[in-house]
Amino acid sequence: MTTETQRDRISTSRPLDRPWLPWGGAPSARDLVCWYGIWLVFAYSFAMWPLKPWLIGTNPLLLEVLTGTQSAMAVAGAFARVGEATMALALAAGVVGMMKFAWVFWWAGRLWGGNMVRLLSGVPDGRTKRSHRLFSRENPASRWVIGAAVVLAPLPLVPGPLAFAAAGWSGMGLGTFLVLNLIGSAAWTGLFTGLGYAMGQPAVDVAEAITDHAVWVSLGVIGATLVVQVAMGRRAAGGRS
């Protein structure tokens, strides 16, 4: 067996030692725990979609904790308005639901720095290196920019995981990160639970109607997801051909 063939066999036998992976070499135990944790977060989010119609009209507080979605917050606020929940629990459940996985992406940014930011943003290595000067600890302006991004992460146009990873990359401490994330999550939860509280019974009626037809709503969500995945797969295949 030639030396080149031996190297090929070693390369193919170590699938987690690839230059495009964020740790850039053989991964440590922490690398693997964080990496698989990120994939579990994505899988968990996907698995929650079919459950939403079942819980939205029966237990929106649990749905808030599980998903942290705006619809669950609004319905929880409406349930509080009609006396089926308390506003304090509706607010707390929404905050927990939004914050529960944010630290995973902060940890990834702390472990892998610009490599994780590159994976999440898709920017080339050269631009990532230039971004490191912007997000470095030595740049005072970066603290304000990244801090604002963490607070504003709940907004639709702000990529939350990217903001969280940038916070870890810049050297932001976990305590500071959690406080900033708490501020943004509490403000966003307060907005939607307040809207639901203002709507009251009509929002409860809509949520209960969705739950009454949950099986069809869930099947529709699963079917739409599969259609989107197939379409994206065909587009990717067409781009490679």
PDB file of C-alpha atoms in Angstrom:
ATOM      1  CA  MET A   1       0.000   0.000   0.000  1.00  0.00           C
ATOM      2  CA  THR A   2       1.463   3.349  -1.037  1.00  0.00           C
ATOM      3  CA  THR A   3       1.903   6.282   1.301  1.00  0.00           C
ATOM      4  CA  GLU A   4      -0.644   8.292  -0.692  1.00  0.00           C
ATOM      5  CA  THR A   5      -3.234   5.522  -0.338  1.00  0.00           C
ATOM      6  CA  GLN A   6      -2.564   5.357   3.394  1.00  0.00           C
ATOM      7  CA  ARG A   7      -3.151   9.092   3.696  1.00  0.00           C
ATOM      8  CA  ASP A   8      -6.398   8.774   1.734  1.00  0.00           C
ATOM      9  CA  ARG A   9      -7.624   6.031   4.073  1.00  0.00           C
ATOM     10  CA  ILE A  10      -6.761   8.068   7.145  1.00  0.00           C
ATOM     11  CA  SER A  11      -8.532  11.092   5.681  1.00  0.00           C
ATOM     12  CA  THR A  12     -11.711   9.153   4.909  1.00  0.00           C
ATOM     13  CA  SER A  13     -11.693   7.462   8.309  1.00  0.00           C
ATOM     14  CA  ARG A  14     -11.757  10.785  10.175  1.00  0.00           C
ATOM     15  CA  PRO A  15     -14.867  12.577   8.899  1.00  0.00           C
ATOM     16  CA  LEU A  16     -14.733  15.181  11.685  1.00  0.00           C
ATOM     17  CA  ASP A  17     -11.212  16.308  10.766  1.00  0.00           C
ATOM     18  CA  ARG A  18     -11.991  18.585   7.827  1.00  0.00           C
ATOM     19  CA  PRO A  19     -10.718  22.098   7.054  1.00  0.00           C
ATOM     20  CA  TRP A  20     -14.238  23.495   6.539  1.00  0.00           C
ATOM     21  CA  LEU A  21     -15.396  22.469  10.020  1.00  0.00           C
ATOM     22  CA  PRO A  22     -15.101  25.263  12.597  1.00  0.00           C
ATOM     23  CA  TRP A  23     -12.445  23.690  14.813  1.00  0.00           C
ATOM     24  CA  GLY A  24      -9.942  23.245  11.958  1.00  0.00           C
ATOM     25  CA  GLY A  25      -8.397  19.884  12.852  1.00  0.00           C
ATOM     26  CA  ALA A  26      -9.122  17.019  15.182  1.00  0.00           C
ATOM     27  CA  PRO A  27     -12.037  18.080  17.434  1.00  0.00           C
ATOM     28  CA  SER A  28     -11.889  18.080  21.205  1.00  0.00           C
ATOM     29  CA  ALA A  29     -14.669  16.756  23.430  1.00  0.00           C
ATOM     30  CA  ARG A  30     -15.983  20.317  23.896  1.00  0.00           C
ATOM     31  CA  ASP A  31     -16.019  20.828  20.134  1.00  0.00           C
ATOM     32  CA  LEU A  32     -18.139  17.730  19.622  1.00  0.00           C
ATOM     33  CA  VAL A  33     -20.564  18.528  22.438  1.00  0.00           C
ATOM     34  CA  CYS A  34     -21.132  22.039  21.091  1.00  0.00           C
ATOM     35  CA  TRP A  35     -21.334  20.930  17.457  1.00  0.00           C
ATOM     36  CA  TYR A  36     -23.906  18.215  18.076  1.00  0.00           C
ATOM     37  CA  GLY A  37     -25.717  20.568  20.439  1.00  0.00           C
ATOM     38  CA  ILE A  38     -26.205  23.040  17.588  1.00  0.00           C
ATOM     39  CA  TRP A  39     -27.608  20.332  15.340  1.00  0.00           C
ATOM     40  CA  LEU A  40     -29.918  19.185  18.138  1.00  0.00           C
ATOM     41  CA  VAL A  41     -31.218  22.749  18.434  1.00  0.00           C
ATOM     42  CA  PHE A  42     -32.042  22.820  14.721  1.00  0.00           C
ATOM     43  CA  ALA A  43     -33.638  19.355  14.872  1.00  0.00           C
ATOM     44  CA  TYR A  44     -35.634  20.339  17.953  1.00  0.00           C
ATOM     45  CA  SER A  45     -36.961  23.471  16.247  1.00  0.00           C
ATOM     46  CA  PHE A  46     -38.046  21.428  13.241  1.00  0.00           C
ATOM     47  CA  ALA A  47     -39.715  18.784  15.435  1.00  0.00           C
ATOM     48  CA  MET A  48     -41.774  21.420  17.267  1.00  0.00           C
ATOM     49  CA  TRP A  49     -43.614  22.576  14.165  1.00  0.00           C
ATOM     50  CA  PRO A  50     -46.253  19.799  14.084  1.00  0.00           C
ATOM     51  CA  LEU A  51     -46.940  20.269  17.825  1.00  0.00           C
ATOM     52  CA  LYS A  52     -47.862  23.928  17.607  1.00  0.00           C
ATOM     53  CA  PRO A  53     -51.479  23.453  16.450  1.00  0.00           C
ATOM     54  CA  TRP A  54     -52.097  20.931  19.249  1.00  0.00           C
ATOM     55  CA  LEU A  55     -50.916  23.212  22.052  1.00  0.00           C
ATOM     56  CA  ILE A  56     -51.847  26.696  20.833  1.00  0.00           C
ATOM     57  CA  GLY A  57     -55.452  26.388  22.030  1.00  0.00           C
ATOM     58  CA  THR A  58     -54.929  24.165  25.074  1.00  0.00           C
ATOM     59  CA  ASN A  59     -51.637  25.106  26.729  1.00  0.00           C
ATOM     60  CA  PRO A  60     -50.056  28.200  25.185  1.00  0.00           C
ATOM     61  CA  LEU A  61     -47.778  28.619  28.213  1.00  0.00           C
ATOM     62  CA  LEU A  62     -46.144  25.251  27.519  1.00  0.00           C
ATOM     63  CA  LEU A  63     -45.944  26.150  23.849  1.00  0.00           C
ATOM     64  CA  GLU A  64     -44.159  29.377  24.784  1.00  0.00           C
ATOM     65  CA  VAL A  65     -41.532  27.450  26.731  1.00  0.00           C
ATOM     66  CA  LEU A  66     -41.096  24.872  23.983  1.00  0.00           C
ATOM     67  CA  THR A  67     -40.949  27.233  21.010  1.00  0.00           C
ATOM     68  CA  GLY A  68     -40.730  30.868  22.117  1.00  0.00           C
ATOM     69  CA  THR A  69     -42.911  31.933  19.181  1.00  0.00           C
ATOM     70  CA  GLN A  70     -44.826  35.187  18.924  1.00  0.00           C
ATOM     71  CA  SER A  71     -48.121  33.401  18.281  1.00  0.00           C
ATOM     72  CA  ALA A  72     -47.775  31.437  21.517  1.00  0.00           C
ATOM     73  CA  MET A  73     -46.979  34.653  23.413  1.00  0.00           C
ATOM     74  CA  ALA A  74     -50.024  36.423  22.007  1.00  0.00           C
ATOM     75  CA  VAL A  75     -52.366  33.540  22.828  1.00  0.00           C
ATOM     76  CA  ALA A  76     -50.873  33.250  26.324  1.00  0.00           C
ATOM     77  CA  GLY A  77     -51.624  36.941  26.823  1.00  0.00           C
ATOM     78  CA  ALA A  78     -55.178  36.378  25.617  1.00  0.00           C
ATOM     79  CA  PHE A  79     -55.577  33.467  28.037  1.00  0.00           C
ATOM     80  CA  ALA A  80     -54.398  35.768  30.816  1.00  0.00           C
ATOM     81  CA  ARG A  81     -57.060  38.292  29.798  1.00  0.00           C
ATOM     82  CA  VAL A  82     -59.882  35.725  30.176  1.00  0.00           C
ATOM     83  CA  GLY A  83     -58.511  34.379  33.448  1.00  0.00           C
ATOM     84  CA  GLU A  84     -57.114  31.053  32.221  1.00  0.00           C
ATOM     85  CA  ALA A  85     -53.497  32.028  32.993  1.00  0.00           C
ATOM     86  CA  THR A  86     -51.564  34.740  34.782  1.00  0.00           C
ATOM     87  CA  MET A  87     -49.712  37.495  32.979  1.00  0.00           C
ATOM     88  CA  ALA A  88     -46.580  36.861  35.047  1.00  0.00           C
ATOM     89  CA  LEU A  89     -46.442  33.229  33.892  1.00  0.00           C
ATOM     90  CA  ALA A  90     -47.140  34.250  30.300  1.00  0.00           C
ATOM     91  CA  LEU A  91     -44.213  36.674  30.378  1.00  0.00           C
ATOM     92  CA  ALA A  92     -41.854  34.233  32.134  1.00  0.00           C
ATOM     93  CA  ALA A  93     -42.701  31.365  29.779  1.00  0.00           C
ATOM     94  CA  GLY A  94     -42.037  33.526  26.728  1.00  0.00           C
ATOM     95  CA  VAL A  95     -38.676  34.721  28.018  1.00  0.00           C
ATOM     96  CA  VAL A  96     -37.563  31.168  28.842  1.00  0.00           C
ATOM     97  CA  GLY A  97     -38.724  29.951  25.447  1.00  0.00           C
ATOM     98  CA  MET A  98     -36.699  32.583  23.638  1.00  0.00           C
ATOM     99  CA  MET A  99     -33.528  32.315  25.711  1.00  0.00           C
ATOM    100  CA  LYS A 100     -33.174  28.580  26.293  1.00  0.00           C
ATOM    101  CA  PHE A 101     -30.822  27.823  23.385  1.00  0.00           C
ATOM    102  CA  ALA A 102     -29.107  31.196  22.844  1.00  0.00           C
ATOM    103  CA  TRP A 103     -26.115  30.247  25.000  1.00  0.00           C
ATOM    104  CA  VAL A 104     -25.269  27.344  22.656  1.00  0.00           C
ATOM    105  CA  PHE A 105     -24.439  29.765  19.837  1.00  0.00           C
ATOM    106  CA  TRP A 106     -22.573  32.075  22.231  1.00  0.00           C
ATOM    107  CA  TRP A 107     -20.487  29.065  23.291  1.00  0.00           C
ATOM    108  CA  ALA A 108     -19.832  28.177  19.633  1.00  0.00           C
ATOM    109  CA  GLY A 109     -18.569  31.703  19.021  1.00  0.00           C
ATOM    110  CA  ARG A 110     -16.360  31.474  22.101  1.00  0.00           C
ATOM    111  CA  LEU A 111     -14.926  28.106  20.982  1.00  0.00           C
ATOM    112  CA  TRP A 112     -14.458  28.707  17.262  1.00  0.00           C
ATOM    113  CA  GLY A 113     -14.521  32.471  16.812  1.00  0.00           C
ATOM    114  CA  GLY A 114     -14.596  33.674  13.240  1.00  0.00           C
ATOM    115  CA  ASN A 115     -14.933  30.151  11.858  1.00  0.00           C
ATOM    116  CA  MET A 116     -18.400  29.863  13.404  1.00  0.00           C
ATOM    117  CA  VAL A 117     -19.368  33.321  12.212  1.00  0.00           C
ATOM    118  CA  ARG A 118     -18.224  32.311   8.720  1.00  0.00           C
ATOM    119  CA  LEU A 119     -20.376  29.178   8.789  1.00  0.00           C
ATOM    120  CA  LEU A 120     -23.466  31.058   9.947  1.00  0.00           C
ATOM    121  CA  SER A 121     -23.027  34.015   7.611  1.00  0.00           C
ATOM    122  CA  GLY A 122     -21.450  32.332   4.608  1.00  0.00           C
ATOM    123  CA  VAL A 123     -18.774  35.002   4.195  1.00  0.00           C
ATOM    124  CA  PRO A 124     -15.336  34.053   2.774  1.00  0.00           C
ATOM    125  CA  ASP A 125     -12.325  33.527   5.024  1.00  0.00           C
ATOM    126  CA  GLY A 126     -10.746  36.804   3.988  1.00  0.00           C
ATOM    127  CA  ARG A 127     -13.754  38.842   5.022  1.00  0.00           C
ATOM    128  CA  THR A 128     -13.996  36.881   8.279  1.00  0.00           C
ATOM    129  CA  LYS A 129     -10.404  37.852   9.106  1.00  0.00           C
ATOM    130  CA  ARG A 130     -11.183  41.480   8.406  1.00  0.00           C
ATOM    131  CA  SER A 131     -14.306  41.199  10.571  1.00  0.00           C
ATOM    132  CA  HIS A 132     -12.160  39.936  13.435  1.00  0.00           C
ATOM    133  CA  ARG A 133     -10.569  43.383  13.668  1.00  0.00           C
ATOM    134  CA  LEU A 134     -14.036  44.929  13.879  1.00  0.00           C
ATOM    135  CA  PHE A 135     -15.288  42.499  16.550  1.00  0.00           C
ATOM    136  CA  SER A 136     -12.097  42.238  18.563  1.00  0.00           C
ATOM    137  CA  ARG A 137     -11.913  43.093  22.256  1.00  0.00           C
ATOM    138  CA  GLU A 138      -9.508  45.918  21.433  1.00  0.00           C
ATOM    139  CA  ASN A 139     -12.191  47.729  19.411  1.00  0.00           C
ATOM    140  CA  PRO A 140     -14.459  49.631  21.861  1.00  0.00           C
ATOM    141  CA  ALA A 141     -17.123  50.239  19.207  1.00  0.00           C
ATOM    142  CA  SER A 142     -17.573  46.505  18.680  1.00  0.00           C
ATOM    143  CA  ARG A 143     -18.896  46.062  22.227  1.00  0.00           C
ATOM    144  CA  TRP A 144     -21.750  48.437  21.535  1.00  0.00           C
ATOM    145  CA  VAL A 145     -22.518  46.981  18.103  1.00  0.00           C
ATOM    146  CA  ILE A 146     -22.561  43.382  19.284  1.00  0.00           C
ATOM    147  CA  GLY A 147     -24.406  44.266  22.489  1.00  0.00           C
ATOM    148  CA  ALA A 148     -27.104  45.999  20.462  1.00  0.00           C
ATOM    149  CA  ALA A 149     -27.313  43.006  18.107  1.00  0.00           C
ATOM    150  CA  VAL A 150     -27.860  40.640  21.043  1.00  0.00           C
ATOM    151  CA  VAL A 151     -30.631  42.834  22.457  1.00  0.00           C
ATOM    152  CA  LEU A 152     -32.276  43.213  19.032  1.00  0.00           C
ATOM    153  CA  ALA A 153     -31.898  39.529  18.104  1.00  0.00           C
ATOM    154  CA  PRO A 154     -35.652  38.818  18.485  1.00  0.00           C
ATOM    155  CA  LEU A 155     -36.421  41.190  15.591  1.00  0.00           C
ATOM    156  CA  PRO A 156     -37.220  39.360  12.324  1.00  0.00           C
ATOM    157  CA  LEU A 157     -34.402  40.940  10.291  1.00  0.00           C
ATOM    158  CA  VAL A 158     -31.679  40.323  12.898  1.00  0.00           C
ATOM    159  CA  PRO A 159     -29.979  36.874  12.603  1.00  0.00           C
ATOM    160  CA  GLY A 160     -30.033  35.787  16.248  1.00  0.00           C
ATOM    161  CA  PRO A 161     -27.592  32.835  16.069  1.00  0.00           C
ATOM    162  CA  LEU A 162     -25.078  34.989  14.187  1.00  0.00           C
ATOM    163  CA  ALA A 163     -25.368  37.786  16.773  1.00  0.00           C
ATOM    164  CA  PHE A 164     -24.927  35.292  19.612  1.00  0.00           C
ATOM    165  CA  ALA A 165     -21.885  33.674  17.992  1.00  0.00           C
ATOM    166  CA  ALA A 166     -20.352  37.106  17.355  1.00  0.00           C
ATOM    167  CA  ALA A 167     -20.838  37.903  21.053  1.00  0.00           C
ATOM    168  CA  GLY A 168     -18.864  34.830  22.038  1.00  0.00           C
ATOM    169  CA  TRP A 169     -16.200  35.568  19.419  1.00  0.00           C
ATOM    170  CA  SER A 170     -15.737  39.118  20.670  1.00  0.00           C
ATOM    171  CA  GLY A 171     -15.034  37.899  24.205  1.00  0.00           C
ATOM    172  CA  MET A 172     -18.329  38.980  25.781  1.00  0.00           C
ATOM    173  CA  GLY A 173     -18.770  37.177  29.095  1.00  0.00           C
ATOM    174  CA  LEU A 174     -21.630  34.755  29.556  1.00  0.00           C
ATOM    175  CA  GLY A 175     -23.171  36.854  32.325  1.00  0.00           C
ATOM    176  CA  THR A 176     -23.217  39.993  30.179  1.00  0.00           C
ATOM    177  CA  PHE A 177     -24.558  38.028  27.233  1.00  0.00           C
ATOM    178  CA  LEU A 178     -27.423  36.545  29.261  1.00  0.00           C
ATOM    179  CA  VAL A 179     -28.387  39.943  30.683  1.00  0.00           C
ATOM    180  CA  LEU A 180     -28.519  41.521  27.213  1.00  0.00           C
ATOM    181  CA  ASN A 181     -30.414  38.546  25.827  1.00  0.00           C
ATOM    182  CA  LEU A 182     -32.850  38.800  28.752  1.00  0.00           C
ATOM    183  CA  ILE A 183     -33.519  42.465  27.995  1.00  0.00           C
ATOM    184  CA  GLY A 184     -34.334  41.770  24.357  1.00  0.00           C
ATOM    185  CA  SER A 185     -36.397  38.657  25.096  1.00  0.00           C
ATOM    186  CA  ALA A 186     -38.397  40.384  27.848  1.00  0.00           C
ATOM    187  CA  ALA A 187     -39.192  43.361  25.616  1.00  0.00           C
ATOM    188  CA  TRP A 188     -40.285  41.144  22.717  1.00  0.00           C
ATOM    189  CA  THR A 189     -42.352  38.882  24.971  1.00  0.00           C
ATOM    190  CA  GLY A 190     -43.975  41.871  26.638  1.00  0.00           C
ATOM    191  CA  LEU A 191     -44.967  43.295  23.260  1.00  0.00           C
ATOM    192  CA  PHE A 192     -46.736  40.162  22.024  1.00  0.00           C
ATOM    193  CA  THR A 193     -48.293  39.089  25.301  1.00  0.00           C
ATOM    194  CA  GLY A 194     -49.578  42.646  25.635  1.00  0.00           C
ATOM    195  CA  LEU A 195     -51.129  42.458  22.166  1.00  0.00           C
ATOM    196  CA  GLY A 196     -52.739  39.132  23.054  1.00  0.00           C
ATOM    197  CA  TYR A 197     -54.028  40.555  26.321  1.00  0.00           C
ATOM    198  CA  ALA A 198     -55.603  43.436  24.419  1.00  0.00           C
ATOM    199  CA  MET A 199     -57.341  41.034  22.001  1.00  0.00           C
ATOM    200  CA  GLY A 200     -58.669  38.787  24.737  1.00  0.00           C
ATOM    201  CA  GLN A 201     -61.433  36.302  23.934  1.00  0.00           C
ATOM    202  CA  PRO A 202     -61.320  36.546  20.107  1.00  0.00           C
ATOM    203  CA  ALA A 203     -57.689  35.403  20.134  1.00  0.00           C
ATOM    204  CA  VAL A 204     -58.601  32.532  22.462  1.00  0.00           C
ATOM    205  CA  ASP A 205     -61.391  31.483  20.109  1.00  0.00           C
ATOM    206  CA  VAL A 206     -59.047  31.451  17.108  1.00  0.00           C
ATOM    207  CA  ALA A 207     -56.437  29.411  19.002  1.00  0.00           C
ATOM    208  CA  GLU A 208     -59.029  26.871  20.126  1.00  0.00           C
ATOM    209  CA  ALA A 209     -60.340  26.587  16.565  1.00  0.00           C
ATOM    210  CA  ILE A 210     -56.806  25.823  15.360  1.00  0.00           C
ATOM    211  CA  THR A 211     -56.437  23.123  18.015  1.00  0.00           C
ATOM    212  CA  ASP A 212     -59.810  21.610  17.029  1.00  0.00           C
ATOM    213  CA  HIS A 213     -58.371  21.061  13.534  1.00  0.00           C
ATOM    214  CA  ALA A 214     -54.829  20.353  14.712  1.00  0.00           C
ATOM    215  CA  VAL A 215     -54.405  17.096  12.831  1.00  0.00           C
ATOM    216  CA  TRP A 216     -55.067  18.790   9.491  1.00  0.00           C
ATOM    217  CA  VAL A 217     -52.952  21.815  10.350  1.00  0.00           C
ATOM    218  CA  SER A 218     -50.044  19.567  11.374  1.00  0.00           C
ATOM    219  CA  LEU A 219     -50.318  17.514   8.192  1.00  0.00           C
ATOM    220  CA  GLY A 220     -50.387  20.721   6.170  1.00  0.00           C
ATOM    221  CA  VAL A 221     -47.251  22.022   7.908  1.00  0.00           C
ATOM    222  CA  ILE A 222     -45.421  18.729   7.346  1.00  0.00           C
ATOM    223  CA  GLY A 223     -46.523  18.590   3.717  1.00  0.00           C
ATOM    224  CA  ALA A 224     -45.469  22.186   3.025  1.00  0.00           C
ATOM    225  CA  THR A 225     -42.092  21.552   4.662  1.00  0.00           C
ATOM    226  CA  LEU A 226     -41.484  18.485   2.522  1.00  0.00           C
ATOM    227  CA  VAL A 227     -42.425  20.381  -0.645  1.00  0.00           C
ATOM    228  CA  VAL A 228     -39.986  23.173   0.228  1.00  0.00           C
ATOM    229  CA  GLN A 229     -37.208  20.668   0.979  1.00  0.00           C
ATOM    230  CA  VAL A 230     -37.749  18.842  -2.323  1.00  0.00           C
ATOM    231  CA  ALA A 231     -37.784  22.118  -4.259  1.00  0.00           C
ATOM    232  CA  MET A 232     -34.557  23.275  -2.586  1.00  0.00           C
ATOM    233  CA  GLY A 233     -32.927  19.897  -3.286  1.00  0.00           C
ATOM    234  CA  ARG A 234     -33.854  20.098  -6.964  1.00  0.00           C
ATOM    235  CA  ARG A 235     -32.584  23.657  -7.236  1.00  0.00           C
ATOM    236  CA  ALA A 236     -29.290  22.677  -5.597  1.00  0.00           C
ATOM    237  CA  ALA A 237     -28.957  19.682  -7.923  1.00  0.00           C
ATOM    238  CA  GLY A 238     -29.661  21.875 -10.926  1.00  0.00           C
ATOM    239  CA  GLY A 239     -27.006  24.349  -9.796  1.00  0.00           C
ATOM    240  CA  ARG A 240     -24.366  21.607  -9.593  1.00  0.00           C
ATOM    241  CA  SER A 241     -25.175  20.157 -13.001  1.00  0.00           C
TER     242      SER A 241
END
